[in-house]
XYZ file of C-alpha atoms in Angstrom:
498
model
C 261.745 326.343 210.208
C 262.261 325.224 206.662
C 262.280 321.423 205.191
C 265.581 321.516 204.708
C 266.070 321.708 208.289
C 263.679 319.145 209.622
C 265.517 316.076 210.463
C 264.769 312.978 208.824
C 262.558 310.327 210.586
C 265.043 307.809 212.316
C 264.314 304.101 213.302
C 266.592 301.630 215.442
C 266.586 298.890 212.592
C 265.487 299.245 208.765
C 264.812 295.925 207.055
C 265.235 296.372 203.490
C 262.675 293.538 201.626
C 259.122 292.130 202.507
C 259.720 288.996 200.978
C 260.256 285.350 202.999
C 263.573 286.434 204.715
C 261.827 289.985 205.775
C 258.668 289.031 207.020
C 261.035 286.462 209.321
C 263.618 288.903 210.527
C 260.886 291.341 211.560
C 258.763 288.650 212.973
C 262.834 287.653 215.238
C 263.280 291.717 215.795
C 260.143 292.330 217.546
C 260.264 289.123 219.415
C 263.498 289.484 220.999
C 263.817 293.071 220.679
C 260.115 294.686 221.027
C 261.509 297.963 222.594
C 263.538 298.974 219.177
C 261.477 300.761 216.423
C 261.745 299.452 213.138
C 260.181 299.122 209.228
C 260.475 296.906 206.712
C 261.329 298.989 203.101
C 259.951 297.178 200.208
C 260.471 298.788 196.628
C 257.404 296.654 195.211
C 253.749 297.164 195.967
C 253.167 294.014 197.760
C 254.970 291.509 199.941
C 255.895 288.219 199.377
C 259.310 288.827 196.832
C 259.458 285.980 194.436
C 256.680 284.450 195.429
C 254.616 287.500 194.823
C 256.814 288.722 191.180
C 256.626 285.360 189.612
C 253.713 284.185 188.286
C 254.847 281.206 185.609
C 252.809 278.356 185.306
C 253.181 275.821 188.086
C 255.680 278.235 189.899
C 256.215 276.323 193.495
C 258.827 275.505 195.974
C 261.627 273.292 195.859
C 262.663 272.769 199.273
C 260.205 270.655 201.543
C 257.909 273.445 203.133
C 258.168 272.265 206.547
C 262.207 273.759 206.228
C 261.541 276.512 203.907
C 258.631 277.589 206.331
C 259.252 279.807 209.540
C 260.165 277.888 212.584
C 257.634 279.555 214.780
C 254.845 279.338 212.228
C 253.713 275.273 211.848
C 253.448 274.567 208.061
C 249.801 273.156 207.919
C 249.279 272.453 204.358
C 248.937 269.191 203.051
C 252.048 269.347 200.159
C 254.924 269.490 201.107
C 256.121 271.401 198.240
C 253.982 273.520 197.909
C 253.088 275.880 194.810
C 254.275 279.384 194.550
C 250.136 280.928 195.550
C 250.008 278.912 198.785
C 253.509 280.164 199.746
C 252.618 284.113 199.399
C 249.257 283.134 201.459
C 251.661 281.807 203.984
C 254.278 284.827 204.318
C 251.108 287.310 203.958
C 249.091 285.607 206.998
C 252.591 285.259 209.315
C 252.946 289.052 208.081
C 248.766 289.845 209.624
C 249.214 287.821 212.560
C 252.037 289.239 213.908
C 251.190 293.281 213.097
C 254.365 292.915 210.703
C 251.801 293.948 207.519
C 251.624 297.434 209.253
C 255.612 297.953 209.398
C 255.910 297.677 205.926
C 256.313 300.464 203.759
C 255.526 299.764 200.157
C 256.671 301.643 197.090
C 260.078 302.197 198.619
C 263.633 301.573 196.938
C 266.508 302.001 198.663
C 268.957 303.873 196.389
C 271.775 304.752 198.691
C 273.165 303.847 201.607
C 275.947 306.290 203.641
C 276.665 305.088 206.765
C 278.139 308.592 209.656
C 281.040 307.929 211.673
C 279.790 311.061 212.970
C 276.215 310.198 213.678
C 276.835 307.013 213.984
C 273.649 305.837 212.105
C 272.577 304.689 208.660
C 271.248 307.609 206.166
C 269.475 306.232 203.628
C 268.135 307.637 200.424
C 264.650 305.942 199.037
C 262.931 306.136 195.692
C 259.225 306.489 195.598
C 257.349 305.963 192.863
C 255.203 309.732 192.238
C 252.966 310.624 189.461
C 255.337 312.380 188.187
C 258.038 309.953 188.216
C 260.168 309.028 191.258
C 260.402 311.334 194.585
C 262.854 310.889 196.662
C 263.563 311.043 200.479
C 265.343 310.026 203.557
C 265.499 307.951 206.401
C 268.162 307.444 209.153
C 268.608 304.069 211.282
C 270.642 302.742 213.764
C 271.153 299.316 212.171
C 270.352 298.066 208.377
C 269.298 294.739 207.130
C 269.545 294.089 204.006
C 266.815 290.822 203.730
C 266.342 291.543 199.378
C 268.018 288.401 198.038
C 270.375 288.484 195.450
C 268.488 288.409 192.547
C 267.769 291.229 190.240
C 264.015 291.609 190.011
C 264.094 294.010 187.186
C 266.344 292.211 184.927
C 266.782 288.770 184.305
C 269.143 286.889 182.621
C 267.850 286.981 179.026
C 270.659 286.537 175.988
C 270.724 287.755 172.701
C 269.618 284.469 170.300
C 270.531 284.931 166.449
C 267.647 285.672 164.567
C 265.055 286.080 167.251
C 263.279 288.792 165.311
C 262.614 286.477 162.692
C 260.421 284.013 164.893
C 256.887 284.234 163.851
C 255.565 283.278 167.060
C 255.621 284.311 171.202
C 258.513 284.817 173.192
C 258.468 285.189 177.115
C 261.154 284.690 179.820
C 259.452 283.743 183.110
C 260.594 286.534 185.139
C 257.556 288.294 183.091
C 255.138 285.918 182.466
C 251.987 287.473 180.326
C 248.513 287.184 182.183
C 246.870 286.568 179.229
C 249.425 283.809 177.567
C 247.055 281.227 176.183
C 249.019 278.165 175.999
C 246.219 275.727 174.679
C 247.004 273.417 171.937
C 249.758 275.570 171.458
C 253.679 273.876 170.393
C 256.439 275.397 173.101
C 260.044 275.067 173.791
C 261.456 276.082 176.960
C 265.168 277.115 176.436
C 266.764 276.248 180.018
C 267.249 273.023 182.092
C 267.114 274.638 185.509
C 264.518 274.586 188.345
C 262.527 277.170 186.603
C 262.521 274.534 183.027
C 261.834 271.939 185.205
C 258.755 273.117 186.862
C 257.300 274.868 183.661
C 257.711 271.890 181.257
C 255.085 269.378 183.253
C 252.536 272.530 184.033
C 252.641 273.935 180.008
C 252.092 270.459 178.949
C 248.986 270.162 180.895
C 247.396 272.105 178.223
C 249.758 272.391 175.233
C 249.913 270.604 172.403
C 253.178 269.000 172.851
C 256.279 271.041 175.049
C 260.068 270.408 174.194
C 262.406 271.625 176.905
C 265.669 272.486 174.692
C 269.188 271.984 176.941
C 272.555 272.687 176.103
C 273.488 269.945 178.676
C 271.858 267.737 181.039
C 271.008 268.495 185.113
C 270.524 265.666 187.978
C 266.767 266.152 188.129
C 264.992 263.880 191.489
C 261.302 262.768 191.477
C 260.311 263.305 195.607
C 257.265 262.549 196.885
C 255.003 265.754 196.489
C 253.553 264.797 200.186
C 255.157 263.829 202.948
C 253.599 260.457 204.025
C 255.791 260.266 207.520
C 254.771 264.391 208.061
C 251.266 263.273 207.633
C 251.342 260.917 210.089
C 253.538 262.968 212.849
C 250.414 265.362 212.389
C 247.922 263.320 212.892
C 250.037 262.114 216.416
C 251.198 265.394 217.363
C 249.685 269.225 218.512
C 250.491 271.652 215.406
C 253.386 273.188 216.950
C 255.516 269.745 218.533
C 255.147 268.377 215.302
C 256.418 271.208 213.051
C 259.723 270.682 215.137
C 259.636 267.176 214.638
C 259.070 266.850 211.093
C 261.204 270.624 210.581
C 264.807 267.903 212.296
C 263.632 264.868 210.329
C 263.529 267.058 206.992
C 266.930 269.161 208.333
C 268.335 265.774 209.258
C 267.731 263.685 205.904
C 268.340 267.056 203.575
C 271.926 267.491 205.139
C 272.607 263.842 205.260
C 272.162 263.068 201.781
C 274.216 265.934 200.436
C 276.706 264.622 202.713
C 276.427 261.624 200.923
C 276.633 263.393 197.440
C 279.717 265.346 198.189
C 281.197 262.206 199.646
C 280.461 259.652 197.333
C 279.772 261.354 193.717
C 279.850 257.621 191.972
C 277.211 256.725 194.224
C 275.078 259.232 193.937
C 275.505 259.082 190.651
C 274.261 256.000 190.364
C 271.172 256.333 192.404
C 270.168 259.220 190.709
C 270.200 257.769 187.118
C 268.855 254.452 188.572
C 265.511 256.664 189.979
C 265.234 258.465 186.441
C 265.506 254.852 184.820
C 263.031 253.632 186.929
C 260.586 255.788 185.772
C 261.112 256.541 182.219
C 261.783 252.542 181.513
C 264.995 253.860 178.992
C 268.462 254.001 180.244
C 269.731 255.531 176.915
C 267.335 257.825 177.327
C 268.441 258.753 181.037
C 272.067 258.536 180.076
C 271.639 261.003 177.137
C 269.660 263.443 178.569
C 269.717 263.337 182.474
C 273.049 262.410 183.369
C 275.440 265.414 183.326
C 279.020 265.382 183.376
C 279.495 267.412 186.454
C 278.703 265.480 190.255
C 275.395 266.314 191.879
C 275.887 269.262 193.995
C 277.801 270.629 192.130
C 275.361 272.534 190.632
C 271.715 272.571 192.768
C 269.753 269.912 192.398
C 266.240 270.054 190.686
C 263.707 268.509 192.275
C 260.304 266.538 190.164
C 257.524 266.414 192.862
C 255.869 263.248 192.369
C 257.949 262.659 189.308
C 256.054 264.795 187.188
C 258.563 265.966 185.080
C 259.137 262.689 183.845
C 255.429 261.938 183.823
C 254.778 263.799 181.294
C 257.822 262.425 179.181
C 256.115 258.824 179.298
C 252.428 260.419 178.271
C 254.136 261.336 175.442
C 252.928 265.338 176.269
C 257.308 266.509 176.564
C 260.491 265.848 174.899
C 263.754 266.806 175.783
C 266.730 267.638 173.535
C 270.265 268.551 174.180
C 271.448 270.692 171.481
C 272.603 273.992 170.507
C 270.771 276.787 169.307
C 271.949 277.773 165.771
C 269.403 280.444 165.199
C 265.968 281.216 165.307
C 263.821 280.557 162.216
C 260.508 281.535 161.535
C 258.677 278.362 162.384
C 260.987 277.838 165.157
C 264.528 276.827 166.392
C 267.206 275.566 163.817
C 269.561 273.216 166.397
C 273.532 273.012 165.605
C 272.800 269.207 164.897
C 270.680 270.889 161.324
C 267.369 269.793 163.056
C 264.276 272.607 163.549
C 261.999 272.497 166.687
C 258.889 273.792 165.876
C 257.119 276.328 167.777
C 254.229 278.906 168.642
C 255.900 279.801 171.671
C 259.636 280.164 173.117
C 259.896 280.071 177.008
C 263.063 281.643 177.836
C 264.170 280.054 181.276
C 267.751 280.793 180.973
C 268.204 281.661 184.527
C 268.410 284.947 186.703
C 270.416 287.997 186.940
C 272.271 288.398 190.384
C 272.088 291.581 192.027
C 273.616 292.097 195.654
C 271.484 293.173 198.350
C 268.768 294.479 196.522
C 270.866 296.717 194.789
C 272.079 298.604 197.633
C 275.118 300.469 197.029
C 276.613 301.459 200.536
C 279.023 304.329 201.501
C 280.644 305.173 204.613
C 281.360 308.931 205.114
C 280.563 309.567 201.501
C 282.959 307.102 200.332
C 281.903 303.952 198.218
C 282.890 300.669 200.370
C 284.327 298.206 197.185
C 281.544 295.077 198.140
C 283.601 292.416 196.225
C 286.936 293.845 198.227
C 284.648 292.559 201.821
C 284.318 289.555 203.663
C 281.620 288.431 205.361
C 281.336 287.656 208.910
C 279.184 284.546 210.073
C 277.022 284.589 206.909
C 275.808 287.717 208.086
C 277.598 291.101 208.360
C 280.263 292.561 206.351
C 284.349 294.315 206.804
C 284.229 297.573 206.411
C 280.377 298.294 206.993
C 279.844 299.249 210.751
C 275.695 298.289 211.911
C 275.068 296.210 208.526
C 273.958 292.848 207.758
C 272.755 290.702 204.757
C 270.685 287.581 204.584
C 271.477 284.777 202.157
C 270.274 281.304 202.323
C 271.482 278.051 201.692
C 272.895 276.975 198.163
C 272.215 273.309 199.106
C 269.238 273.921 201.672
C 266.163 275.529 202.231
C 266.475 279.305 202.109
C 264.883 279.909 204.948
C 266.836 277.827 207.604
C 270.183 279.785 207.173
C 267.751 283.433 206.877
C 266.597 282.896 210.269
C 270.133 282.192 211.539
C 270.933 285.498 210.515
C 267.842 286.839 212.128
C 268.885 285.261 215.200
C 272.283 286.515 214.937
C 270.847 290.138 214.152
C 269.722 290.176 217.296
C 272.273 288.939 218.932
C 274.514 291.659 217.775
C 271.698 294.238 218.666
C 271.966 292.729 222.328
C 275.889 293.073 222.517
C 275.449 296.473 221.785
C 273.010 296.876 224.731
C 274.961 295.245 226.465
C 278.479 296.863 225.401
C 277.107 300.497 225.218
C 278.463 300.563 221.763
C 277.080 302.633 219.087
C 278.010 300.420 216.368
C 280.353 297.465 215.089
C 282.272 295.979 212.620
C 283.630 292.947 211.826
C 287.363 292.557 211.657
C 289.959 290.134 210.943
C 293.018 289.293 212.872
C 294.424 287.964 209.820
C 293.398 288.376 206.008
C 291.270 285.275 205.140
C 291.957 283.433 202.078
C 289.391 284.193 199.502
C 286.809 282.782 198.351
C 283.140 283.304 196.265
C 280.298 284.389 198.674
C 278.367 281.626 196.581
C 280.890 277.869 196.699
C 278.132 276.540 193.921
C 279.129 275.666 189.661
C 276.041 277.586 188.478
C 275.935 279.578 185.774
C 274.003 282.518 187.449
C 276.118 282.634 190.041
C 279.414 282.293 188.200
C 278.480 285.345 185.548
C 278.161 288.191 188.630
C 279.857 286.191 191.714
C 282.916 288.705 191.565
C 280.889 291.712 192.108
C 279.938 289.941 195.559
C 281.624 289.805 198.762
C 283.624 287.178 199.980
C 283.920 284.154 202.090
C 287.140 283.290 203.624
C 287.780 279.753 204.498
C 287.793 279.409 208.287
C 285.003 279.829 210.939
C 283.336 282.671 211.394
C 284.679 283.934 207.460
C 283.494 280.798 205.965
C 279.826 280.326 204.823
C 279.109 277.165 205.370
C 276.459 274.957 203.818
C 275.776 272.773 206.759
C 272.625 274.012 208.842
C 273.527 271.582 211.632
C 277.052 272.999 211.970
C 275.713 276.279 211.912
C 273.333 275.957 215.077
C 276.592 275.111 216.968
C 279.117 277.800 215.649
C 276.192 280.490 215.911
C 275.231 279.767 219.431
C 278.513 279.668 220.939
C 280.752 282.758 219.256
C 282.180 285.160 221.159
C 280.972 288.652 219.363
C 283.868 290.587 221.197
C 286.392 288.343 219.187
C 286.113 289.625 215.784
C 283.165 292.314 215.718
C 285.317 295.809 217.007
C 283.513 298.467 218.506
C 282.816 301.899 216.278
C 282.199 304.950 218.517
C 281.280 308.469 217.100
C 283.882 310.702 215.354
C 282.282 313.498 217.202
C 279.088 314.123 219.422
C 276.214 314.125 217.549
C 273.728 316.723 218.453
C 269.977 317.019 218.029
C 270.237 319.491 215.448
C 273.106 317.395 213.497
């Protein structure tokens, strides 16, 4: 028999990502489901996803660990947001304990994605990374889950600045971050007023000579307590286990009540927002300059300052912040719109990420391209037109983490209809054409630049993804799968030898 004729290895399930959402659904798959084979495909040589490809100074979380944690693993750290090193420890030892670290199959980039009505089953086509230069080969599966995010890990978002080649000094974006960037006594500006800007301005300035984080406009910014006081205490009460449920509602609880209170009252979040900045930085033309933006909070995700050390470093005099426009680069620096120059050794690009659907995972059904952005998705979790598939995406306003394992939940509960059904595969169908709407409901610039490449949302239950965890746990638990997900049986029998 030749290797063309040997059939390729096929697996029940295929998880496509080792990062927090793959280590989860693989920890929910062989729980509920321990009689289906399955891997988990990850194109990088380690696990973890961001956590593991980022590396920028004080890289950490900002969600409250005890939500962005697994529900079945008890956060036992003492921050509660925690940095970016203690997070891979955590998704690497849930990955040991549970045997998931021996599913996973490193080096491995799914490239295609062509689903048989014949077969009924996934074929997929995988990159590996040879010494001389990628090999390729394939894999079939019974159901694919796409757990890779949505950002591009290979390409950031990185624009074209006039006269960058003229800068004399260092220029990184911290999707890349150098090993070996000595940052000592050094003069930066971080382009950027995101999450990223936020957490790299108070870590550079630890050691730099002075840091300038340069915005175009301003973003609601919150100092939270780094430690949770109240989780300490639960802790101290409770067994390990009791209280990660305990503190997991009160964090779920507060989280979705005050961006209730944000969506529903705008002027009043407002104005405890700028009153908590003023607070602490003792200026409220400062605050209103700089940290007070002209769009509602929520609008755009918050960015969190754990122990308000963003701002702490304002009043030691070790950052600055300045909302401007870049004119061009100069040689000693940046030349702003307003005719001032910032100078600098080094330029921290942290103008935001490149989004990249489902790890780049183009799929096909019968050898036919299925048009993503032409889709809707079903529940938050599988998509029209895409029999046996599911994506995970988090929570815009929420910890990642709470809405992944939703979808891990749901996974399975699809797996067990089609136990249950004797159903090969199925798809999610509509009686009616929703009304659409962007996958992502968030005013964010990353999101806006490559949302229309993305599925869609419609805007009723179960088209609509929600951003309300609470509401979520109710909708999830009581849908009837035979309502909207039809059964697809095999265009023909499928024998052994295909």
């Amino acid at each position: 028999m030749t290797d063309s004729a040997v059939a390729p290895e096929h697996l029940d399930v295929v998880i496509v990502g080792a990062g927090l959402s793959g280590i989860g659904a693989a920890y929910r798959l062989q729980t509920e489901h321990p009689h289906r084979s399955y891997a988990v495909l990850e194109a990088r040589a380690d696990l973890g996803g961001t956590w593991d490809l980022f590396r920028y100074p004080g890289i950490r979380s900002d969600s409250d660990m005890f939500t962005l944690g697994y529900p079945f693993k008890p956060w036992r750290a003492a921050k509660s947001i925690a940095d970016g090193a203690s997070i891979l420890d955590y998704i690497r030892e849930t990955a040991q304990e549970n045997g998931i670290d021996k599913r996973i199959r490193y080096g491995s980039r799914v490239i295609g994605a062509d689903w048989s009505s014949a077969r009924a089953r996934w074929q997929l086509t995988i990159a590996h990374e040879g010494p001389d230069g990628p090999e390729l080969s394939t894999l079939t599966c019974g159901f694919l889950y796409a757990c890779a995010g949505y950002y591009d890990y290979q390409q950031p978002h990185d624009p074209v600045f006039p006269g960058r080649a003229d800068f004399a000094g260092t220029v990184v974006h911290p999707q890349f971050w150098p090993a070996d960037l000595d940052v000592r006594g050094k003069r930066i500006v971080v382009i950027g007023s995101g999450a990223t800007a936020v957490t790299l301005v108070p870590s550079l300035a630890a050691e730099a000579e002075h840091v300038t984080m340069l915005q175009r406009t301003p973003t609601w910014i919150s100092a939270v307590p780094g430690r949770d006081k109240q989780a300490d205490k639960i802790r101290e009460l409770l067994p390990a286990g009791l209280a990660h449920r305990v503190i997991r509602t009160k964090n779920i609880l507060f989280m979705t009540g005050f961006y209730q209170y944000c969506r529903r009252r705008p002027a009043a979040a407002r104005k405890l927002l700028t009153g908590l900045a003023t607070r602490i930085l003792k200026d409220a033309e400062l605050v209103a300059e700089h940290f007070t933006p002209d769009y509602d909070p929520w609008d755009q995700r918050l960015c969190v300052a754990p122990d308000a050390d963003f701002f702490k470093a304002m009043k030691q005099g070790k950052a600055t912040v300045v909302t401007d426009r870049i004119e061009t680069f100069v040689p000693e620096g940046i030349r702003l719109a307003s005719g001032a120059t910032l100078p600098a050794d080094i330029v921290v690009t942290a103008t935001g990420l490149r989004l990249l659907a489902f790890g780049g995972i183009a799929p096909s059904v019968d050898g036919k391209p299925v048009a993503l952005d032409e889709q809707f998705v079903w529940q938050g979790d599988m998509l029209t037109g895409l029999p046996n598939f599911a994506i995970c995406v988090g929570y815009t306003n929420a910890s990642w983490t709470l809405r992944a394992d939703l979808t891990s939940r749901l996974v399975c509960k699809v797996l067990s209809h089609l136990d249950r059904t004797g159903h090969d595969a199925v798809v999610p169908q509509p009686r009616t054409t929703p009304t659409p709407r962007p996958l992502l409901d968030l005013n964010a610039g990353y999101i806006l630049r490559s949302i229309a490449v993305f599925p869609r949302q419609g805007d009723k239950h179960p088209w609509r993804v929600r951003q309300n965890y609470l509401l979520d746990v109710l909708l999830i638990a009581r849908t009837d799968l035979a309502r909207t997900l039809r059964p697809v049986r095999r265009v023909r029998e499928f024998t052994h030898n295909g």
